[in-house]
Coordinates of C-alpha atoms and ligand atoms in Angstrom, one line a residue:
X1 CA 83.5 110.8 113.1
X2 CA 82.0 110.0 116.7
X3 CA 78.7 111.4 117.7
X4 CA 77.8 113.3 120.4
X5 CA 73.4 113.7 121.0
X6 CA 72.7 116.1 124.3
X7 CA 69.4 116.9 125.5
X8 CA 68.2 119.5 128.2
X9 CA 65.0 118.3 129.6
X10 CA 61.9 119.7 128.0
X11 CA 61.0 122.9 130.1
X12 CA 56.7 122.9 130.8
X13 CA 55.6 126.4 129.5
X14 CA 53.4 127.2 132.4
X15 CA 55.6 129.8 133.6
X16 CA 58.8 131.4 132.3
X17 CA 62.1 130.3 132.2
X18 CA 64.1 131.4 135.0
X19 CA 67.6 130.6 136.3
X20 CA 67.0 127.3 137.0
X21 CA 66.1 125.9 133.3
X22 CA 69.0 128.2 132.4
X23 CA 71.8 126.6 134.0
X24 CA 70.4 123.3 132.7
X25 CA 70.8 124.9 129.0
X26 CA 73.9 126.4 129.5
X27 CA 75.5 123.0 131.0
X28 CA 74.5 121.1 127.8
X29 CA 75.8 124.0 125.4
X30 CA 79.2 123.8 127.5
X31 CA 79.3 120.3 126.7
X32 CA 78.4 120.4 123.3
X33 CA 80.8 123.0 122.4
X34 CA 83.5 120.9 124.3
X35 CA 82.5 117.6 122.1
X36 CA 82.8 119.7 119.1
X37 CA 85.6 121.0 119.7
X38 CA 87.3 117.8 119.6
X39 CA 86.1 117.4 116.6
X40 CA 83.0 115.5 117.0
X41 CA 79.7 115.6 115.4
X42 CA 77.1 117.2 117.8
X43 CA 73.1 117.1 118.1
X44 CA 71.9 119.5 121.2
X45 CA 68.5 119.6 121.5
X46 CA 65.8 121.4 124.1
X47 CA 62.6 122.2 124.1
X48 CA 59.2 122.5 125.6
X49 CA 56.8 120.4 127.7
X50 CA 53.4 121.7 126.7
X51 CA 50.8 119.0 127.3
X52 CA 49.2 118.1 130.9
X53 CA 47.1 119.5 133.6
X54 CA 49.5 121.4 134.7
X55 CA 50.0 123.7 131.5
X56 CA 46.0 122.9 130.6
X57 CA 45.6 125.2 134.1
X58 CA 47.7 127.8 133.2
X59 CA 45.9 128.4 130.1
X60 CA 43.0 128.4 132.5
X61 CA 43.9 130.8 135.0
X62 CA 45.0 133.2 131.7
X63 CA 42.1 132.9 130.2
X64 CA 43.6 131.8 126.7
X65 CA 42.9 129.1 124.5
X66 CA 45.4 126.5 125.1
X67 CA 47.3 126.2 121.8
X68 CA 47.8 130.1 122.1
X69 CA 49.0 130.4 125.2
X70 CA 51.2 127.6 124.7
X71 CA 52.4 128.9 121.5
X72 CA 53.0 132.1 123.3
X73 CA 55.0 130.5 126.4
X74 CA 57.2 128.6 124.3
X75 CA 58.9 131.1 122.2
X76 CA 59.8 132.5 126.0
X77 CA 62.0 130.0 125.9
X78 CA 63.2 129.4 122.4
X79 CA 64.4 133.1 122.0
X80 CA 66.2 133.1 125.3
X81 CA 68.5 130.4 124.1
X82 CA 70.6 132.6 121.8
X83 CA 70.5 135.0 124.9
X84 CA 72.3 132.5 126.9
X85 CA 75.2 132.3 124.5
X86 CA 74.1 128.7 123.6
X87 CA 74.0 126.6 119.8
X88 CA 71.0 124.4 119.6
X89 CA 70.5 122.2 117.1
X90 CA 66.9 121.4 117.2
X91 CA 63.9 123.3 119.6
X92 CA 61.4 120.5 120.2
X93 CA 58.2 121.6 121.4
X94 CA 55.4 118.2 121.9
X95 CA 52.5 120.0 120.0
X96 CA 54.4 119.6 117.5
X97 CA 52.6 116.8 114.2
X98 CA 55.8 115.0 114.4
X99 CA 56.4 115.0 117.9
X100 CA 52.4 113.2 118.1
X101 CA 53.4 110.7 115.5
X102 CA 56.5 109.6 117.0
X103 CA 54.6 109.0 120.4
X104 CA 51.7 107.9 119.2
X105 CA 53.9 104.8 117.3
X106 CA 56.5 104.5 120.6
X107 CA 52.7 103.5 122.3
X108 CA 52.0 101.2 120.0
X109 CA 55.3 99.6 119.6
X110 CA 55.1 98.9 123.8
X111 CA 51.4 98.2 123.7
X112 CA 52.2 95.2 120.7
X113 CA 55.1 93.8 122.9
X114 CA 52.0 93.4 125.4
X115 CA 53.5 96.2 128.2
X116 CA 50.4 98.0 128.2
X117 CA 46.5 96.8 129.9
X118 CA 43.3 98.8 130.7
X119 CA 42.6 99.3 134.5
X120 CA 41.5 101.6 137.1
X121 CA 44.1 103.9 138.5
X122 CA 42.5 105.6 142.2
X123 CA 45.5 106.9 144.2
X124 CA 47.8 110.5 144.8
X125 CA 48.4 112.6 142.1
X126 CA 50.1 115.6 142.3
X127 CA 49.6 118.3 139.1
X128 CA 52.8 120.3 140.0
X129 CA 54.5 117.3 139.6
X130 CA 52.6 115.8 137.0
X131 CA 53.4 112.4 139.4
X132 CA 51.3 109.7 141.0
X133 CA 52.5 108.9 144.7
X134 CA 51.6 105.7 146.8
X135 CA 50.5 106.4 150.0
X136 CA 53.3 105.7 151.3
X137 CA 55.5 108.8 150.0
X138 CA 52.4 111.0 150.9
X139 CA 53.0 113.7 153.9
X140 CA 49.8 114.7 155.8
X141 CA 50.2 118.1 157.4
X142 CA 47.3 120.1 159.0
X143 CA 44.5 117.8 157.2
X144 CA 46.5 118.3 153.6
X145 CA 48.1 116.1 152.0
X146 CA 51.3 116.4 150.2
X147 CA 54.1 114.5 148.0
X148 CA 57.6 114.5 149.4
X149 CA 58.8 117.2 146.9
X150 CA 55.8 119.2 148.8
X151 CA 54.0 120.0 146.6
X152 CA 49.7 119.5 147.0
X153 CA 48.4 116.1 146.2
X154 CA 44.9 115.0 144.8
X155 CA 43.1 111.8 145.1
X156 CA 42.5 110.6 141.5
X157 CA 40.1 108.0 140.8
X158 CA 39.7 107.1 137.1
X159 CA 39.9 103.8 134.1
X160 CA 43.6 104.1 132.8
X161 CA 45.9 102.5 130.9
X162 CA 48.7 101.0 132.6
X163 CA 52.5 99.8 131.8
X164 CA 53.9 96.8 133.2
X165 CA 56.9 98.5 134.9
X166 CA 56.8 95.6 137.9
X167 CA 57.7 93.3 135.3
X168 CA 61.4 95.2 133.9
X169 CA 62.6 95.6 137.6
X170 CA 65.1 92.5 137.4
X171 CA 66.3 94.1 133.7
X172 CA 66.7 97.4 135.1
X173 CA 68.7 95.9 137.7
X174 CA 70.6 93.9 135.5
X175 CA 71.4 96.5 133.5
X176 CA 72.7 99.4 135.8
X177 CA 74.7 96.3 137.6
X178 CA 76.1 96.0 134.0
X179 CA 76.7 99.9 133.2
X180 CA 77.7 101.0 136.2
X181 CA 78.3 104.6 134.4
X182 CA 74.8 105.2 132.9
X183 CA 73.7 107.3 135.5
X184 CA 76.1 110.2 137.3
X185 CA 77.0 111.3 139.5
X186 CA 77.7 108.3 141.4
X187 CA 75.5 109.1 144.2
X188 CA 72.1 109.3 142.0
X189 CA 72.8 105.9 140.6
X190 CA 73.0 104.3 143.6
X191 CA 69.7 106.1 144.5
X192 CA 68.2 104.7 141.5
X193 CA 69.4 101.2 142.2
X194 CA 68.2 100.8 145.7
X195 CA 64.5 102.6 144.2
X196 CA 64.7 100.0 141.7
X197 CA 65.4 97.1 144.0
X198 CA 62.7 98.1 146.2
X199 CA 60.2 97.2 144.0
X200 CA 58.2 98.8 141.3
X201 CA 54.6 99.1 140.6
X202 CA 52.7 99.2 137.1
X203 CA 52.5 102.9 136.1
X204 CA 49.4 104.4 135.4
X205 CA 50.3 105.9 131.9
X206 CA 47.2 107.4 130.6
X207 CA 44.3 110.3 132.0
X208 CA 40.5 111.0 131.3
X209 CA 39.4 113.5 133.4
X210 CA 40.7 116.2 131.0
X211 CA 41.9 115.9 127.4
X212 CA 45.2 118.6 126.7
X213 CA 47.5 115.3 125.0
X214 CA 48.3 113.1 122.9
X215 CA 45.2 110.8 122.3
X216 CA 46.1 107.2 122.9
X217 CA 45.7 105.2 119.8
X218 CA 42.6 103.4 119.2
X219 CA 41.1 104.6 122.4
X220 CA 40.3 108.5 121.9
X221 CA 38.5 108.7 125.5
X222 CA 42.3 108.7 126.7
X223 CA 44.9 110.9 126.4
X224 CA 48.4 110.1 127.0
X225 CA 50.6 110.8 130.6
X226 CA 52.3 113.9 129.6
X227 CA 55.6 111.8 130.7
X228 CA 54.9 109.3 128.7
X229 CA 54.5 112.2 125.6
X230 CA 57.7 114.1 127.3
X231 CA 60.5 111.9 127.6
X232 CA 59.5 110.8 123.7
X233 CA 60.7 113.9 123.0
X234 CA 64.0 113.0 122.7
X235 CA 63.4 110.4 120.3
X236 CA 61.6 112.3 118.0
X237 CA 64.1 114.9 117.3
X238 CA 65.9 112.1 115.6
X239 CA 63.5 111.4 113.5
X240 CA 61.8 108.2 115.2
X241 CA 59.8 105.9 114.5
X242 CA 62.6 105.9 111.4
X243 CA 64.9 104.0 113.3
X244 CA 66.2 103.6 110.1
X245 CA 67.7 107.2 109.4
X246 CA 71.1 108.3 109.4
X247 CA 70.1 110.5 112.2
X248 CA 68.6 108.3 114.6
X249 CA 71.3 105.5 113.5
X250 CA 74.4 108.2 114.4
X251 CA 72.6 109.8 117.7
X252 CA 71.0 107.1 119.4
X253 CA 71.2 106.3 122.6
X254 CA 72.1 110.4 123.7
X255 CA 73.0 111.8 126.9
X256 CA 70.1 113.6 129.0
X257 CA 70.8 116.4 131.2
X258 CA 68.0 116.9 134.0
X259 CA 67.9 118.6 137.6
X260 CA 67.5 116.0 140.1
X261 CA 63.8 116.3 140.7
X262 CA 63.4 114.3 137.7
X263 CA 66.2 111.3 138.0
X264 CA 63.0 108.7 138.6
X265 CA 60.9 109.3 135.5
X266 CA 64.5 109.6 133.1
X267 CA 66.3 106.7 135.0
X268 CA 63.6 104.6 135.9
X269 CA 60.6 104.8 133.6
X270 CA 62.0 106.0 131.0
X271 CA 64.8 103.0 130.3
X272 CA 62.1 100.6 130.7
X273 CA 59.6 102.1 128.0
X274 CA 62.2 102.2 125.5
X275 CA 63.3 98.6 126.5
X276 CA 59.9 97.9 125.8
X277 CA 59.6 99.1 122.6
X278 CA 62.8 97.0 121.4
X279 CA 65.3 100.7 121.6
X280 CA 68.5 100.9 123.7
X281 CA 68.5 102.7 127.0
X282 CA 70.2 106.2 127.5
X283 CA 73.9 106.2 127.3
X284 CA 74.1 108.4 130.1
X285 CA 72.0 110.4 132.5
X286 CA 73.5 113.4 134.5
X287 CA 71.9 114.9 137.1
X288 CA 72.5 117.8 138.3
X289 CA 72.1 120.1 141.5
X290 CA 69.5 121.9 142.9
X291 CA 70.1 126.1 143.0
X292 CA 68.7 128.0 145.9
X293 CA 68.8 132.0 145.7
X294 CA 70.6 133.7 148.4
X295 CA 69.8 130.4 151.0
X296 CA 66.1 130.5 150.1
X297 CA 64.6 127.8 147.8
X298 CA 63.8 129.5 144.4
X299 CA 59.5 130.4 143.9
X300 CA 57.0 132.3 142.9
X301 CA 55.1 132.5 145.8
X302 CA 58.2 133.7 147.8
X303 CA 58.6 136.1 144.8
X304 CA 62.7 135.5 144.4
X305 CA 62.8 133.7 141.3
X306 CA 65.8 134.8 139.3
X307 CA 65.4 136.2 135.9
X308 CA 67.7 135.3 133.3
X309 CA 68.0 138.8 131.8
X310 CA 67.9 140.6 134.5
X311 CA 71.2 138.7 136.0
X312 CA 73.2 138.8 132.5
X313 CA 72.3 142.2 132.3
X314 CA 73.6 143.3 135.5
X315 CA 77.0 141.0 135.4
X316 CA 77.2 140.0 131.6
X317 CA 77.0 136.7 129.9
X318 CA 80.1 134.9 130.2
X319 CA 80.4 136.4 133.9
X320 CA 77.6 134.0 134.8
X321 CA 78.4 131.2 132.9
X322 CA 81.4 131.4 134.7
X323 CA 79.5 131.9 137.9
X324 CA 77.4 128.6 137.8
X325 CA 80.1 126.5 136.4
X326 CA 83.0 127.6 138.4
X327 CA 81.5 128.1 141.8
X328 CA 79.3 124.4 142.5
X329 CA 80.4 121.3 141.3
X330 CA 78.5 120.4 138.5
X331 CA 76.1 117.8 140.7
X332 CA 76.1 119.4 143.4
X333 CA 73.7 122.0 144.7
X334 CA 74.4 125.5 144.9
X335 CA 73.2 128.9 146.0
X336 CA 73.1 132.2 144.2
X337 CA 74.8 134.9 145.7
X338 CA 75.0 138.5 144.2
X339 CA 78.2 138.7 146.7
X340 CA 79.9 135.8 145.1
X341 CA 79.1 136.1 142.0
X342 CA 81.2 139.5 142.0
X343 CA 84.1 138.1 144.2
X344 CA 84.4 135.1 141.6
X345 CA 83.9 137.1 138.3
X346 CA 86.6 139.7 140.2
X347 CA 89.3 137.5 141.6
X348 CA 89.7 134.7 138.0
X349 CA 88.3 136.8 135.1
X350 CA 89.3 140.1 135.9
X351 CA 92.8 140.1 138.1
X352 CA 93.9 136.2 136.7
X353 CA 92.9 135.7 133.4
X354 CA 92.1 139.6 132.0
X355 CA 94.8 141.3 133.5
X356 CA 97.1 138.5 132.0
X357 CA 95.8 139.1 128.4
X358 CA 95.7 143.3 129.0
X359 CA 99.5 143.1 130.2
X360 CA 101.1 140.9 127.9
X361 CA 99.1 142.1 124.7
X362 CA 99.4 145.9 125.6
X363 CA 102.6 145.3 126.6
X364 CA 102.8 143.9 122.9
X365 CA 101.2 146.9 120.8
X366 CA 103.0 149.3 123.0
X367 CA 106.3 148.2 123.2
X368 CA 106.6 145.7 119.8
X369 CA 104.4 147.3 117.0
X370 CA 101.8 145.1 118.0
X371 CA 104.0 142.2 116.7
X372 CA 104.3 139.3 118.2
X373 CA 107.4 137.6 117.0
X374 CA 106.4 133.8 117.6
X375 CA 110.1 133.5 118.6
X376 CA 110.6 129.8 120.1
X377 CA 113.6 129.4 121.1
X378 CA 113.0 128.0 124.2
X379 CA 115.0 128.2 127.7
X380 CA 114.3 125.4 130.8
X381 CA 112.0 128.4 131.9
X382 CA 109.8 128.1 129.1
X383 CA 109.7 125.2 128.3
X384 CA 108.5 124.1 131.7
X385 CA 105.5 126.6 131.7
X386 CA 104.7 125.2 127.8
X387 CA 105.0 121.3 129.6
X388 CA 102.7 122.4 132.0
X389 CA 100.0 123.8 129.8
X390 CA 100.0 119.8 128.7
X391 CA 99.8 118.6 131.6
X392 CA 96.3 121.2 132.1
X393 CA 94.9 120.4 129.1
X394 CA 95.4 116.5 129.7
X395 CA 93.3 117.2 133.1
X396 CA 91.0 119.5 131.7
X397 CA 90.1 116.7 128.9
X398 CA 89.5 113.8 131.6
X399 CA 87.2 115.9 134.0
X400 CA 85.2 117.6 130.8
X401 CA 85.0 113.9 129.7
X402 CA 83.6 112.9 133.2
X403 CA 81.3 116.2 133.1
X404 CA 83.5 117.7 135.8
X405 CA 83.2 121.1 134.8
X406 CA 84.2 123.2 137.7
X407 CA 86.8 120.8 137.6
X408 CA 87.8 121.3 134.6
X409 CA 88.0 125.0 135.2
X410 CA 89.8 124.8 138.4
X411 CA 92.7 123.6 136.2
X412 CA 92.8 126.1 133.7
X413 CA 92.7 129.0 136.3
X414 CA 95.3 127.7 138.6
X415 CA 97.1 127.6 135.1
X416 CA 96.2 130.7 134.3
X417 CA 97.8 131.9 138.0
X418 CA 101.3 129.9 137.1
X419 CA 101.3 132.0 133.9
X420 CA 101.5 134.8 135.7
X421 CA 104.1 133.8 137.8
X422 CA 105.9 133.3 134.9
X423 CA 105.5 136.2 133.3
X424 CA 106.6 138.1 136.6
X425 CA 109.6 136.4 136.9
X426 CA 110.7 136.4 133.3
X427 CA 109.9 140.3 133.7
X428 CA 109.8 141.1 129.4
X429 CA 109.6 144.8 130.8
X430 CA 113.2 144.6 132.4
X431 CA 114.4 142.6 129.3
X432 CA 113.4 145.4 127.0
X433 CA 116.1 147.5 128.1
X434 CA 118.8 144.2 128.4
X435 CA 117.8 141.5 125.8
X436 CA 115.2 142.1 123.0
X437 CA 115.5 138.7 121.5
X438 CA 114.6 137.3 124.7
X439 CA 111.9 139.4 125.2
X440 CA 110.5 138.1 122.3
X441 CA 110.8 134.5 123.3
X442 CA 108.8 135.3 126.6
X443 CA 106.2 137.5 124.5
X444 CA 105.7 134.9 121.8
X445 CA 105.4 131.8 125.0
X446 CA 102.8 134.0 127.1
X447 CA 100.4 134.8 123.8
X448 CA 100.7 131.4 123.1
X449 CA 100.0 130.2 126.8
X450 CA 97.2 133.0 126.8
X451 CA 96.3 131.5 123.3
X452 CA 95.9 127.5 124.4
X453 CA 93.8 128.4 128.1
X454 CA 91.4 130.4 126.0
X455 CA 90.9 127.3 124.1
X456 CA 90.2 125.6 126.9
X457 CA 87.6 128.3 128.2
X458 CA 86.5 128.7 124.6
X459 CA 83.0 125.8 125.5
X460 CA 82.2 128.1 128.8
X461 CA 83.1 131.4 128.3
X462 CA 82.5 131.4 124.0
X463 CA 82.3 135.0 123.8
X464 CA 84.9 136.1 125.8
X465 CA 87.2 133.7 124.3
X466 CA 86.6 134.6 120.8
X467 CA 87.0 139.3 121.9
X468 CA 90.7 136.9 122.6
X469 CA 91.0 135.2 119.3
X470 CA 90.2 138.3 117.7
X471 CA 93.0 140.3 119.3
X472 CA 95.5 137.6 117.9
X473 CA 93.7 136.9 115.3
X474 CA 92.9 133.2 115.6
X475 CA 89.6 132.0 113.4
X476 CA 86.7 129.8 115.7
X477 CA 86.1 127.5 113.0
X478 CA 89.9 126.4 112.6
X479 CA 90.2 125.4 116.5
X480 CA 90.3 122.1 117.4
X481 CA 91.4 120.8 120.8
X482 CA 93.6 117.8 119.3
X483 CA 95.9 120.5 117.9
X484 CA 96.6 121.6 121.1
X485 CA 100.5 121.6 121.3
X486 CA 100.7 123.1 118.0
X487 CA 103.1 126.3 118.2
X488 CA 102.5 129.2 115.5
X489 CA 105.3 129.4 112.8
X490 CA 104.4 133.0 111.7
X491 CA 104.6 136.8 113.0
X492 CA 100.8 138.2 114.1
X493 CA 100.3 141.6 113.9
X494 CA 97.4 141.7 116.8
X495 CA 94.7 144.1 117.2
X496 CA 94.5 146.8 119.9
X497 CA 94.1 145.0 122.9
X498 CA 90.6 145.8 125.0
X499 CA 89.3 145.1 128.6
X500 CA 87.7 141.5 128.6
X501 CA 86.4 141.1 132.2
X502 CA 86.0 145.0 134.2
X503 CA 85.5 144.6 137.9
X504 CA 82.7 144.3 139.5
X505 CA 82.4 147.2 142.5
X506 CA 81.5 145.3 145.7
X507 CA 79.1 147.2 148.0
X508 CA 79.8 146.7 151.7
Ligands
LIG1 O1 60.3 118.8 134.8 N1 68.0 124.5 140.1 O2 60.1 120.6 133.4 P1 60.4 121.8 134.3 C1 68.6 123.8 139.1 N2 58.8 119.1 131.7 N3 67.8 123.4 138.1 C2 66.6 123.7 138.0 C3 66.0 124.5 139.0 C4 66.8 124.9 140.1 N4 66.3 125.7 141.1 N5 64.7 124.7 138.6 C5 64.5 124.1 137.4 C6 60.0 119.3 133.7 N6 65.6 123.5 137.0 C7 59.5 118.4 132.6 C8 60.7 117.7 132.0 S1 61.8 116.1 130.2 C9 61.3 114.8 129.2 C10 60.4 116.7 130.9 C11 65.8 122.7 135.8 O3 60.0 123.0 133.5 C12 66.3 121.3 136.0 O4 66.9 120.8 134.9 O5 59.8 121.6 135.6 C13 65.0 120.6 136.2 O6 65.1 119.2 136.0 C14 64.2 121.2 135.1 O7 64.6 122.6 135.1 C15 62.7 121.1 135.4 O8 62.0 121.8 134.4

């Protein structure tokens, strides 16, 4: 059986999560459910980032002990995952004993291949980012000084342990030359490359002005870069530093989904520490797009940062799934509009695919005993529409394969809309009064064209899709996607029919 590992990155508990870390969740449960519906053996993990300054300060500015309010900041985030509709297999969170271990041997494993010396680090840092800067990068504005994602910058003098990143450039280079797929979209690898090619610097990979990490080994004056700790993460979850075990042997190298803010320290850095320590590079490194609310970008300080349950509460789960996946290509970035979030939801879920499934199936209980026939004998006319729903799900395969999501979904619903067509023109309320059996035929085609999209919206829209399966009476765990053309032999007697997707009232 293949293997499929996924990771969100590891959100930093120093606030909440918001919409942002959501979508990134939600991406990485679509894809898992996808892979696993093909039949493939899945690991999705997430987590929490909960060492560093930057967490240390919240803490601070709460006055709570660390560990607590850590403790207290991460479970934010671990019970909002079955909120989102998602399946995790593991919640990683680097406070964790084995999460320490497995960093604390990945240190030693690069410091024995000689990657790592003592120095002094004095230079930018920024806390926000958790990222050094050279002085280059830094923007002076008004006698402040700040790093091009714009957030404040301080100068950071201090001994510190360094990696030898100058030294993997040429590997790096040799490598993304040789997997020209390991980083997408296509546009952020070439981004990395050209970083990469401009020349790296050692990385200062260790701090001592404060001690909230992971001590380095043998030198307890030091605590560890908290992206050093971070991106270790995904390593432990598979039970590393046993390379040995069936888990790390199935799942290694997985696939990590990030935003792009953090492409440098996953593409760059992170490749050449596990180089370094004699492991295999990522398979693959998506990343995505950035979301803005309403044209603004999305903070605190401006006070228009999107709660999660606040927005599912108001439009519903699967309605902004939908939303994020349909409306931006996955890569791309995208803004959050209350005004198109009701015009999308309205347009495909309610009038395309729910008023499809509401005619057909109470068109079915009302007019058929709630029996559908399963009647195949097939006209040009049907047989056309059933050739077609091939022809989408052969599409829909390649772009989910590729991560093309909205993609992917753009298929199904312009599917969905020839469905209709069909179901128009074949008119099954006309043939009532003319030609029963025939009526039957189109009944038995439309709930099994209904039947085969909501397979393919099953990974985005899971909930939905299975208030569908339970009207015809189709079990989750049986469905998998290489069954596809397979056509029912046997009468269902569906359940009453319900409204999926209501409308959304749009105020001027
Ligand atoms: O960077 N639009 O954690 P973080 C889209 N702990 N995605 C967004 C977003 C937005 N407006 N805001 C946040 C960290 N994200 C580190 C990661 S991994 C080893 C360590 C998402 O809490 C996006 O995925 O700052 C981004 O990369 C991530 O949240 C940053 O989360």
């Amino acid at each position: 059986m293949s293997s499929f590992f996924i990771t969100t990155p590891i959100y930093y508990v120093n606030d909440k999560p918001h919409i942002g870390t959501s979508y990134t969740t939600i991406a990485c449960d679509i894809l898992a459910r996808y892979h696993k519906l093909k039949g493939e053996d899945i690991f999705f993990l997430t987590g929490t980032d909960e060492h560093g300054q930057k967490v240390e300060k919240a803490a601070i500015n709460e006055s709570i002990k660390t560990i607590s309010f850590v403790d207290k900041m991460s479970q934010y985030f671990k019970d909002l995952i079955p909120f989102l509709g998602c399946e995790i297999n593991d919640f990683i969170r680097t406070t964790e004993k084995r999460h320490i271990t497995a960093s604390q041997h990945l240190w030693n494993k690069i410091f024995e291949n000689n990657q790592i010396y003592l120095s002094n680090y004095e230079g930018w840092y920024s806390v926000r980012d958790e990222a050094f800067y050279t002085e280059s990068e830094i923007i002076k504005k008004n006698n402040n000084f700040f790093a091009p994602s714009g957030s404040p910058v301080e100068w950071v003098k201090e001994e510190s342990y360094f990696f030898k990143l100058s030294e993997w450039q040429d590997r790096l280079i040799e490598y993304y030359e040789n997997n020209p797929t390991a980083i997408s979209p296509k546009s952020r690898y070439n981004e990395v490359l050209s970083f990469i090619k401009g020349g790296l610097k050692d990385l200062s990979i260790s701090r001592t002005t404060f001690n909230w990490g992971i001590p380095v080994p043998n030198n307890a004056k030091h605590v560890m870069y908290v992206w050093i700790d971070a991106l270790c993460n995904y390593l432990t979850a598979i039970e590393y530093p046993d390379t040995n075990s069936a888990k790390f042997k199935k799942f290694w190298p997985g696939i990590h989904i990030i935003g792009k803010d953090i492409l440098r320290f996953h593409a760059v850095y992170w490749p050449a520490f596990l180089m370094a320590a004699d492991l295999d590079p990522p398979k693959n490194i998506f990343a995505h797009g950035w979301w803005t609310n309403e044209g603004q970008k999305i903070s605190k300080s401006l006070g228009n940062v999107i709660d999660p349950y606040d927005i599912i509460n108001e439009y519903g789960l699967d309605q902004i799934r939908y939303f994020l996946f349909r409306e931006v290509p996955f890569g791309n970035d995208g803004d959050f509009s209350k005004k198109s979030i009701s015009q999308r939801v309205n347009a495909d879920l309610s009038n395309n695919y729910g008023n499809l499934i509401q005619r057909i199936f109470s068109f079915v209980k009302k007019n058929c005993d709630s029996v559908i026939s399963n009647n195949f004998t097939l006209n040009k006319e049907d047989e056309k529409i059933l050739n077609e729903s091939i022809i989408c799900y052969q599409k829909y395969i390649n772009h989910m394969d590729n991560m093309n999501i909205d993609k992917a979904l753009k298929e199904v619903f312009q599917f969905l809309s020839e469905i209709n067509i069909y179901v128009d023109k074949q008119e099954p309320w006309s043939l009532k009064k003319t030609d029963k059996k025939r009526m039957n035929v189109v009944l038995s085609v439309s709930a099994e064209l209904i039947k085969r999209s909501t397979i393919l919206l099953y990974p985005i829209i899971p909930s939905s899709c299975e208030k569908v399966f339970s009207i015809i009476k189709i079990d989750k765990t049986n469905i998998n996607l290489n069954d596809f053309e397979k056509l029912p032999n046997q009468k269902i007697l569906i359940n009453d029919p319900f409204p999926i997707f209501p409308r959304i009232e749009i105020d001027d």
